[in-house]
Amino acid sequence: MLQRKLAGRLVSEIGLGCMNLNHAYAKKVDQATATSLLTKAFEAGVTHFDTAALYGFGSNEKMVGEAIKPFRQDIFLASKCGMTGVNGKRTIDGHPATLKATLDTALTSLQTDHIDLYYLHRIDPDVPVEESVGTLGDMVKAGKIGAVGLSEVSAETLRKAHGEYPIAALQTEYSLWTRNAEIAVLDACKDLGVDFVAFSPLARGYLAGGVDPASMGEGDIRKGMPRFQGDNWAANQQLYADFASLAASADITPAQLAMAWVLAQGEHIHALPGTSSEAHLIEDLQASGLQLPPELLVKADELINRQTVKGARYPAGAQADIDTEDFADE
């Protein structure tokens, strides 16, 4: 597994997002399955693991904490605050007291005395980002976290927050079919020396194949996403068929081509796929270090991009909670 620098430390260029274990998708795994998956990832070279207070409304951090216990000191652990589950509902709260309490709970759940990278998961419109970030900076000084990150924010917000306390990393969705980061955030990260973590590099499974909206169970967030619905999905299916043929021409899987494309977009970019399948995990990790012809990546870029993909990234309600830039035609 090749490595890249994240928050001042060398970590695997492909990490593992742990949300899929028990949040946002219909399939949920038990502790034994989660422990086996995370152990397999570590043995395969993954040293970057990512969770959040929101996932499973707190249970994901507990699951991850138990799974990584034997190798906690050998990995880079990231989690998030500012968005949690309160009385069964997702709640965005960036007030200092809430962030401090969320962090203390996370440390207990993760069975650790520090978290290497702690993101503000969403911007609370009722709390200046400087206030939230300043609180996290205090937690760095207290030794509870190693570095501060932001999730799903605009370049303007990143610069504002960075002026209050150094932001080590920014995490947002980025893949062939979601290009919003290319508007301004990727350049802002490069200018400020902020590492970029691309979640959903496989487009929520679309670029890995085998996705069927008709068979998605209750609680699968993709059912509410326009790209997986109706005529949009029919058009996107045809795009995927062409993409799969392109990958086959290079004797790699579509998932590996998609991951390689993300990693090729900059040395400050990390890929953070998520899965509950050990087979998919190993397939994804094999994208590290692939030496692909530049023209293959160009063809992938030309085939799947914001002009060719049909449908909005999020439904209106979810879109309202994020701070990322939009294209003029979205």
Coordinates of N, CA and C in Angstrom, one line a residue, residues 65-258:
G65 N -14.1 1.1 17.8 CA -13.2 1.1 18.9 C -12.9 -0.3 19.4
E66 N -13.9 -1.2 19.4 CA -13.7 -2.6 19.8 C -12.8 -3.3 18.7
A67 N -13.1 -3.0 17.4 CA -12.4 -3.7 16.3 C -10.9 -3.3 16.2
I68 N -10.6 -2.1 16.5 CA -9.2 -1.6 16.3 C -8.4 -1.7 17.5
K69 N -9.0 -2.2 18.6 CA -8.2 -2.2 19.9 C -6.9 -2.9 19.8
P70 N -6.7 -4.0 19.1 CA -5.4 -4.7 19.1 C -4.3 -3.9 18.3
F71 N -4.8 -3.0 17.4 CA -3.7 -2.3 16.6 C -4.0 -0.8 16.7
R72 N -4.6 -0.3 17.7 CA -4.9 1.2 17.8 C -3.7 2.0 17.6
Q73 N -2.6 1.6 18.2 CA -1.4 2.5 18.2 C -0.6 2.4 16.9
D74 N -1.1 1.6 16.0 CA -0.4 1.5 14.7 C -1.2 2.1 13.6
I75 N -2.3 2.8 13.9 CA -3.1 3.4 12.8 C -3.4 4.8 13.1
F76 N -4.0 5.5 12.1 CA -4.4 6.9 12.1 C -5.9 6.9 12.2
L77 N -6.4 7.4 13.3 CA -7.9 7.3 13.6 C -8.5 8.7 13.4
A78 N -9.6 8.7 12.6 CA -10.3 10.0 12.4 C -11.8 9.8 12.8
S79 N -12.4 10.8 13.4 CA -13.8 10.8 13.7 C -14.3 12.2 13.5
K80 N -15.6 12.4 13.7 CA -16.3 13.7 13.4 C -17.2 14.1 14.5
C81 N -17.4 15.4 14.7 CA -18.4 15.9 15.6 C -19.2 17.0 15.0
G82 N -20.2 17.6 15.7 CA -21.0 18.6 15.1 C -22.3 18.2 14.5
M83 N -22.4 16.9 14.3 CA -23.7 16.3 13.8 C -23.8 14.9 14.5
T84 N -24.9 14.8 15.2 CA -25.1 13.6 16.0 C -26.6 13.2 15.9
G85 N -26.9 12.1 16.6 CA -28.3 11.7 16.7 C -28.9 12.1 18.0
V86 N -29.9 12.8 18.1 CA -30.6 13.3 19.3 C -32.0 12.9 19.3
N87 N -32.4 12.0 20.2 CA -33.8 11.5 20.2 C -34.2 10.9 18.9
G88 N -33.3 10.2 18.3 CA -33.6 9.5 17.0 C -33.6 10.4 15.8
K89 N -33.2 11.6 15.9 CA -33.1 12.5 14.8 C -31.7 13.1 14.6
R90 N -31.3 13.3 13.3 CA -30.0 13.9 13.0 C -30.0 15.3 13.4
T91 N -29.0 15.8 14.2 CA -29.0 17.1 14.7 C -27.6 17.8 14.4
I92 N -27.6 18.9 13.9 CA -26.4 19.7 13.7 C -26.2 20.7 14.8
D93 N -25.1 20.6 15.5 CA -24.9 21.5 16.7 C -23.4 21.7 16.8
G94 N -23.0 23.0 16.5 CA -21.6 23.3 16.6 C -21.2 24.1 17.8
H95 N -22.1 24.2 18.8 CA -21.7 24.9 20.0 C -20.6 24.3 20.8
P96 N -19.7 25.1 21.3 CA -18.5 24.5 22.0 C -18.8 23.5 23.0
A97 N -19.8 23.7 23.9 CA -20.1 22.7 24.9 C -20.5 21.3 24.3
T98 N -21.3 21.4 23.2 CA -21.7 20.2 22.5 C -20.5 19.4 21.9
L99 N -19.6 20.2 21.3 CA -18.4 19.6 20.7 C -17.6 18.9 21.7
K100 N -17.4 19.6 22.9 CA -16.6 19.0 23.9 C -17.2 17.7 24.5
A101 N -18.5 17.7 24.7 CA -19.2 16.5 25.2 C -19.1 15.4 24.2
T102 N -19.3 15.7 22.9 CA -19.3 14.7 21.8 C -17.9 14.1 21.8
L103 N -16.8 14.9 21.9 CA -15.5 14.3 21.9 C -15.2 13.4 23.1
D104 N -15.7 13.8 24.2 CA -15.4 12.9 25.4 C -16.2 11.6 25.3
T105 N -17.4 11.6 24.7 CA -18.1 10.4 24.4 C -17.3 9.5 23.4
A106 N -16.8 10.2 22.4 CA -16.1 9.5 21.3 C -14.9 8.8 21.9
L107 N -14.1 9.5 22.7 CA -12.9 8.9 23.3 C -13.3 7.6 24.1
T108 N -14.4 7.7 24.8 CA -14.8 6.5 25.6 C -15.2 5.4 24.6
S109 N -16.0 5.7 23.6 CA -16.5 4.7 22.7 C -15.4 4.1 21.9
L110 N -14.4 4.9 21.5 CA -13.3 4.4 20.7 C -12.2 3.7 21.5
Q111 N -12.4 3.7 22.8 CA -11.4 3.1 23.7 C -10.0 3.6 23.5
T112 N -9.9 5.0 23.4 CA -8.6 5.6 23.2 C -8.5 6.9 24.0
D113 N -7.3 7.4 24.2 CA -7.2 8.7 24.9 C -7.0 9.8 23.9
H114 N -7.0 9.6 22.6 CA -6.9 10.7 21.7 C -7.4 10.2 20.3
I115 N -7.8 11.1 19.5 CA -8.2 10.9 18.1 C -7.3 11.7 17.2
D116 N -6.7 11.1 16.2 CA -5.6 11.7 15.4 C -6.1 12.9 14.6
L117 N -7.3 12.8 14.1 CA -7.9 13.8 13.3 C -9.4 13.9 13.6
Y118 N -9.9 15.1 14.0 CA -11.3 15.3 14.4 C -11.9 16.3 13.5
Y119 N -12.9 15.9 12.7 CA -13.5 16.8 11.8 C -14.8 17.5 12.4
L120 N -15.0 18.7 12.0 CA -16.4 19.3 12.2 C -17.2 18.8 11.1
H121 N -18.2 17.9 11.4 CA -18.9 17.2 10.3 C -19.7 18.1 9.4
R122 N -20.4 19.0 10.0 CA -21.2 20.0 9.3 C -21.1 21.3 10.0
I123 N -21.3 22.4 9.2 CA -21.3 23.8 9.7 C -22.7 24.1 10.3
D124 N -22.7 24.5 11.6 CA -23.9 24.9 12.2 C -24.2 26.4 11.8
P125 N -25.2 26.7 11.1 CA -25.5 28.0 10.7 C -25.7 29.0 11.9
D126 N -26.0 28.5 13.1 CA -26.2 29.3 14.2 C -25.0 29.6 15.0
V127 N -23.8 29.0 14.6 CA -22.6 29.2 15.3 C -21.5 29.5 14.4
P128 N -20.8 30.7 14.6 CA -19.7 31.0 13.6 C -18.7 29.9 13.6
V129 N -18.2 29.6 12.4 CA -17.3 28.4 12.2 C -16.0 28.7 13.0
E130 N -15.6 29.9 13.2 CA -14.4 30.2 14.0 C -14.6 29.8 15.4
E131 N -15.8 29.9 15.9 CA -16.1 29.5 17.3 C -16.0 28.0 17.5
S132 N -16.5 27.2 16.5 CA -16.5 25.8 16.6 C -15.0 25.3 16.4
V133 N -14.3 25.9 15.4 CA -13.0 25.5 15.1 C -12.0 25.9 16.3
G134 N -12.3 27.0 16.9 CA -11.4 27.4 18.0 C -11.6 26.5 19.2
T135 N -12.8 25.9 19.4 CA -13.0 24.9 20.4 C -12.2 23.7 20.1
L136 N -12.2 23.2 18.9 CA -11.4 22.0 18.5 C -9.9 22.3 18.7
G137 N -9.5 23.5 18.4 CA -8.1 23.8 18.6 C -7.7 23.7 20.0
D138 N -8.6 24.1 20.9 CA -8.4 23.9 22.4 C -8.2 22.5 22.7
M139 N -9.0 21.6 22.0 CA -8.9 20.2 22.3 C -7.5 19.6 21.8
V140 N -7.0 20.2 20.8 CA -5.6 19.8 20.3 C -4.6 20.1 21.5
K141 N -4.8 21.4 22.0 CA -3.8 21.8 23.0 C -4.0 20.9 24.3
A142 N -5.2 20.4 24.5 CA -5.4 19.6 25.7 C -5.0 18.1 25.4
G143 N -4.5 17.8 24.2 CA -4.0 16.5 23.9 C -5.1 15.5 23.6
K144 N -6.3 15.9 23.4 CA -7.4 14.9 23.1 C -7.5 14.6 21.6
I145 N -7.1 15.5 20.8 CA -7.1 15.3 19.4 C -5.8 15.7 18.8
G146 N -5.4 15.2 17.6 CA -4.1 15.5 17.0 C -4.2 16.6 16.1
A147 N -5.3 16.8 15.4 CA -5.5 17.8 14.3 C -6.9 18.0 14.1
V148 N -7.2 19.2 13.5 CA -8.6 19.6 13.2 C -8.9 19.5 11.7
G149 N -10.1 19.0 11.4 CA -10.5 18.9 10.0 C -11.9 19.5 9.8
L150 N -12.3 19.6 8.6 CA -13.6 20.1 8.2 C -14.2 19.2 7.2
S151 N -15.6 19.0 7.2 CA -16.2 18.2 6.3 C -17.3 18.9 5.5
E152 N -17.4 18.7 4.2 CA -18.4 19.3 3.4 C -18.6 20.8 3.5
V153 N -17.4 21.5 3.3 CA -17.4 23.0 3.4 C -16.9 23.6 2.1
S154 N -17.2 24.9 1.9 CA -16.8 25.6 0.8 C -15.3 26.1 1.0
A155 N -14.7 26.6 -0.1 CA -13.4 27.2 0.0 C -13.4 28.4 0.9
E156 N -14.5 29.2 0.8 CA -14.6 30.4 1.7 C -14.6 30.0 3.1
T157 N -15.4 29.0 3.5 CA -15.5 28.6 4.9 C -14.1 28.0 5.3
L158 N -13.5 27.2 4.5 CA -12.2 26.7 4.8 C -11.2 27.8 5.1
R159 N -11.1 28.8 4.3 CA -10.2 29.9 4.5 C -10.5 30.6 5.8
K160 N -11.8 30.8 6.1 CA -12.2 31.5 7.3 C -11.8 30.7 8.5
A161 N -12.1 29.4 8.5 CA -11.7 28.5 9.6 C -10.2 28.4 9.8
H162 N -9.5 28.3 8.7 CA -8.1 28.2 8.7 C -7.4 29.4 9.4
G163 N -8.1 30.6 9.2 CA -7.5 31.8 9.9 C -7.7 31.8 11.4
E164 N -8.6 31.0 11.9 CA -8.8 30.8 13.3 C -7.9 29.8 13.9
Y165 N -7.8 28.7 13.3 CA -6.9 27.6 13.7 C -6.6 26.7 12.5
P166 N -5.3 26.3 12.4 CA -4.9 25.5 11.2 C -5.7 24.3 11.0
I167 N -6.3 24.2 9.8 CA -7.1 23.1 9.4 C -6.1 22.1 8.7
A168 N -6.1 20.9 9.2 CA -5.2 19.9 8.6 C -5.7 19.1 7.4
A169 N -7.0 18.9 7.4 CA -7.6 18.2 6.3 C -9.1 18.6 6.1
L170 N -9.5 18.4 4.8 CA -10.9 18.7 4.5 C -11.4 17.4 3.8
Q171 N -12.6 17.0 4.2 CA -13.2 15.8 3.7 C -14.5 16.2 3.0
T172 N -14.7 15.7 1.7 CA -15.9 15.9 1.0 C -16.0 14.8 0.0
E173 N -17.2 14.7 -0.6 CA -17.4 13.7 -1.6 C -16.7 14.1 -2.9
Y174 N -16.0 13.2 -3.5 CA -15.3 13.5 -4.7 C -15.1 12.2 -5.5
S175 N -15.5 12.2 -6.8 CA -15.4 11.0 -7.6 C -15.6 11.5 -9.0
L176 N -15.5 10.5 -10.0 CA -15.8 10.9 -11.4 C -17.2 11.5 -11.5
W177 N -18.1 11.1 -10.7 CA -19.5 11.6 -10.9 C -19.9 12.7 -9.9
T178 N -19.0 13.1 -9.0 CA -19.3 14.2 -8.1 C -18.0 15.1 -8.2
R179 N -18.1 16.3 -8.8 CA -17.0 17.1 -9.1 C -17.0 18.5 -8.4
N180 N -17.9 18.7 -7.5 CA -18.1 20.0 -6.8 C -16.8 20.5 -6.2
A181 N -15.9 19.6 -5.8 CA -14.6 20.0 -5.2 C -13.7 20.7 -6.2
E182 N -14.0 20.4 -7.4 CA -13.1 21.0 -8.5 C -13.4 22.5 -8.7
I183 N -14.6 23.0 -8.2 CA -14.9 24.4 -8.4 C -13.9 25.3 -7.7
A184 N -13.6 25.0 -6.4 CA -12.7 25.8 -5.6 C -12.0 25.1 -4.5
V185 N -12.6 24.1 -3.9 CA -12.0 23.5 -2.7 C -10.7 22.8 -2.9
L186 N -10.5 22.1 -4.0 CA -9.2 21.4 -4.3 C -8.1 22.4 -4.4
D187 N -8.3 23.5 -5.1 CA -7.3 24.5 -5.2 C -7.0 25.2 -3.9
A188 N -8.1 25.5 -3.1 CA -7.9 26.1 -1.8 C -7.1 25.2 -0.9
C189 N -7.4 23.9 -0.9 CA -6.6 23.0 -0.1 C -5.1 23.0 -0.5
K190 N -4.9 23.0 -1.8 CA -3.5 23.0 -2.2 C -2.8 24.3 -1.8
D191 N -3.5 25.5 -1.9 CA -2.9 26.8 -1.5 C -2.6 26.8 -0.1
L192 N -3.5 26.3 0.8 CA -3.3 26.4 2.2 C -2.5 25.2 2.8
G193 N -2.1 24.2 2.0 CA -1.4 23.1 2.5 C -2.3 22.1 3.3
V194 N -3.6 22.1 3.0 CA -4.6 21.2 3.6 C -4.8 20.0 2.8
D195 N -4.7 18.8 3.5 CA -4.9 17.6 2.8 C -6.4 17.3 2.5
F196 N -6.7 16.7 1.4 CA -8.0 16.5 1.0 C -8.4 15.0 1.0
V197 N -9.5 14.7 1.7 CA -9.9 13.3 1.8 C -11.2 13.1 1.1
A198 N -11.2 12.3 0.0 CA -12.3 12.1 -0.9 C -13.2 10.9 -0.4
F199 N -14.4 11.2 0.2 CA -15.2 10.1 0.5 C -16.1 9.8 -0.7
S200 N -16.7 8.6 -0.6 CA -17.5 8.0 -1.8 C -16.7 8.1 -3.1
P201 N -15.5 7.7 -3.2 CA -14.7 7.7 -4.4 C -15.4 6.8 -5.5
L202 N -16.2 5.8 -5.0 CA -16.9 4.9 -5.9 C -18.3 5.3 -6.1
A203 N -18.6 6.6 -5.8 CA -20.0 7.1 -6.1 C -21.1 6.3 -5.5
R204 N -20.9 6.0 -4.2 CA -21.9 5.2 -3.4 C -22.2 3.9 -4.0
G205 N -21.1 3.3 -4.6 CA -21.2 2.0 -5.1 C -21.5 1.9 -6.6
Y206 N -21.9 3.0 -7.2 CA -22.3 3.1 -8.6 C -21.1 2.7 -9.5
L207 N -19.9 3.2 -9.2 CA -18.8 3.0 -10.0 C -18.1 1.6 -9.7
A208 N -18.7 0.9 -8.8 CA -18.2 -0.5 -8.5 C -19.1 -1.5 -9.2
G209 N -20.3 -1.1 -9.6 CA -21.2 -2.1 -10.3 C -22.0 -2.8 -9.3
G210 N -23.1 -3.5 -9.8 CA -23.9 -4.3 -9.0 C -25.0 -3.6 -8.2
V211 N -25.1 -2.3 -8.4 CA -26.1 -1.5 -7.7 C -27.4 -1.6 -8.4
D212 N -28.5 -1.8 -7.6 CA -29.8 -1.9 -8.1 C -30.8 -1.2 -7.2
P213 N -31.2 0.0 -7.5 CA -32.1 0.8 -6.6 C -33.3 0.0 -6.2
A214 N -33.8 -0.9 -7.1 CA -35.0 -1.6 -6.8 C -34.9 -2.6 -5.7
S215 N -33.6 -3.0 -5.4 CA -33.4 -4.0 -4.4 C -32.8 -3.3 -3.1
M216 N -32.7 -2.0 -3.1 CA -32.2 -1.3 -1.9 C -33.3 -1.4 -0.8
G217 N -32.8 -1.8 0.4 CA -33.7 -1.9 1.6 C -34.1 -0.6 2.2
E218 N -35.0 -0.7 3.2 CA -35.4 0.5 4.0 C -34.2 1.0 4.7
G219 N -34.1 2.4 4.7 CA -33.0 3.0 5.4 C -31.8 3.3 4.5
D220 N -31.8 2.8 3.2 CA -30.7 3.1 2.3 C -30.9 4.5 1.8
I221 N -29.9 5.4 2.1 CA -30.0 6.8 1.7 C -30.0 7.0 0.2
R222 N -29.5 6.0 -0.6 CA -29.5 6.2 -2.0 C -30.9 6.2 -2.6
K223 N -31.8 5.6 -1.9 CA -33.2 5.6 -2.5 C -33.7 7.0 -2.6
G224 N -33.3 8.0 -1.8 CA -33.7 9.3 -1.9 C -32.9 10.2 -2.8
M225 N -31.8 9.7 -3.4 CA -30.9 10.5 -4.2 C -31.3 10.5 -5.6
P226 N -31.5 11.7 -6.2 CA -32.0 11.8 -7.6 C -31.2 10.9 -8.6
R227 N -29.9 10.8 -8.5 CA -29.2 10.0 -9.5 C -29.5 8.5 -9.5
F228 N -30.2 8.0 -8.5 CA -30.5 6.6 -8.5 C -32.0 6.4 -8.8
Q229 N -32.7 7.4 -9.3 CA -34.1 7.4 -9.6 C -34.5 7.5 -11.0
G230 N -35.5 6.8 -11.4 CA -36.2 7.0 -12.7 C -35.3 7.1 -13.9
D231 N -35.6 8.1 -14.8 CA -34.8 8.3 -16.0 C -33.4 8.6 -15.7
N232 N -33.1 9.3 -14.6 CA -31.7 9.6 -14.3 C -30.9 8.3 -14.1
W233 N -31.5 7.3 -13.4 CA -30.8 6.0 -13.2 C -30.6 5.3 -14.5
A234 N -31.6 5.3 -15.3 CA -31.5 4.6 -16.6 C -30.4 5.1 -17.4
A235 N -30.3 6.4 -17.5 CA -29.1 7.1 -18.2 C -27.8 6.7 -17.6
N236 N -27.8 6.8 -16.3 CA -26.5 6.5 -15.6 C -26.1 5.1 -15.7
Q237 N -27.0 4.2 -15.8 CA -26.7 2.8 -16.0 C -26.0 2.6 -17.3
Q238 N -26.4 3.3 -18.4 CA -25.7 3.1 -19.6 C -24.3 3.7 -19.6
L239 N -24.1 4.8 -18.8 CA -22.8 5.3 -18.6 C -21.9 4.3 -18.0
Y240 N -22.5 3.6 -16.9 CA -21.7 2.7 -16.2 C -21.3 1.5 -17.1
A241 N -22.1 1.1 -18.0 CA -21.8 0.0 -18.9 C -20.6 0.3 -19.8
D242 N -20.6 1.6 -20.2 CA -19.4 2.0 -21.0 C -18.2 2.1 -20.2
F243 N -18.3 2.6 -18.9 CA -17.2 2.7 -18.0 C -16.6 1.3 -17.7
A244 N -17.5 0.3 -17.5 CA -17.0 -1.0 -17.2 C -16.2 -1.6 -18.4
S245 N -16.7 -1.3 -19.6 CA -16.0 -1.8 -20.8 C -14.6 -1.1 -20.8
L246 N -14.5 0.1 -20.5 CA -13.2 0.8 -20.5 C -12.3 0.2 -19.5
A247 N -12.8 -0.1 -18.3 CA -11.9 -0.7 -17.3 C -11.5 -2.1 -17.7
A248 N -12.4 -2.9 -18.3 CA -12.0 -4.2 -18.8 C -10.9 -4.2 -19.9
S249 N -10.9 -3.1 -20.7 CA -9.9 -3.0 -21.7 C -8.5 -2.8 -21.1
A250 N -8.4 -2.4 -19.8 CA -7.1 -2.3 -19.1 C -6.9 -3.5 -18.1
D251 N -7.8 -4.5 -18.2 CA -7.8 -5.7 -17.3 C -7.8 -5.3 -15.8
I252 N -8.6 -4.3 -15.5 CA -8.9 -3.9 -14.1 C -10.4 -3.8 -13.9
T253 N -10.8 -3.7 -12.7 CA -12.2 -3.6 -12.4 C -12.6 -2.2 -12.5
P254 N -13.9 -1.9 -12.7 CA -14.4 -0.5 -12.7 C -14.1 0.2 -11.3
A255 N -14.2 -0.5 -10.2 CA -13.9 0.1 -8.9 C -12.4 0.6 -8.9
Q256 N -11.5 -0.2 -9.4 CA -10.1 0.1 -9.4 C -9.8 1.3 -10.3
L257 N -10.4 1.4 -11.4 CA -10.3 2.5 -12.3 C -10.8 3.8 -11.7
A258 N -11.9 3.7 -11.0 CA -12.5 4.9 -10.3 C -11.6 5.4 -9.2

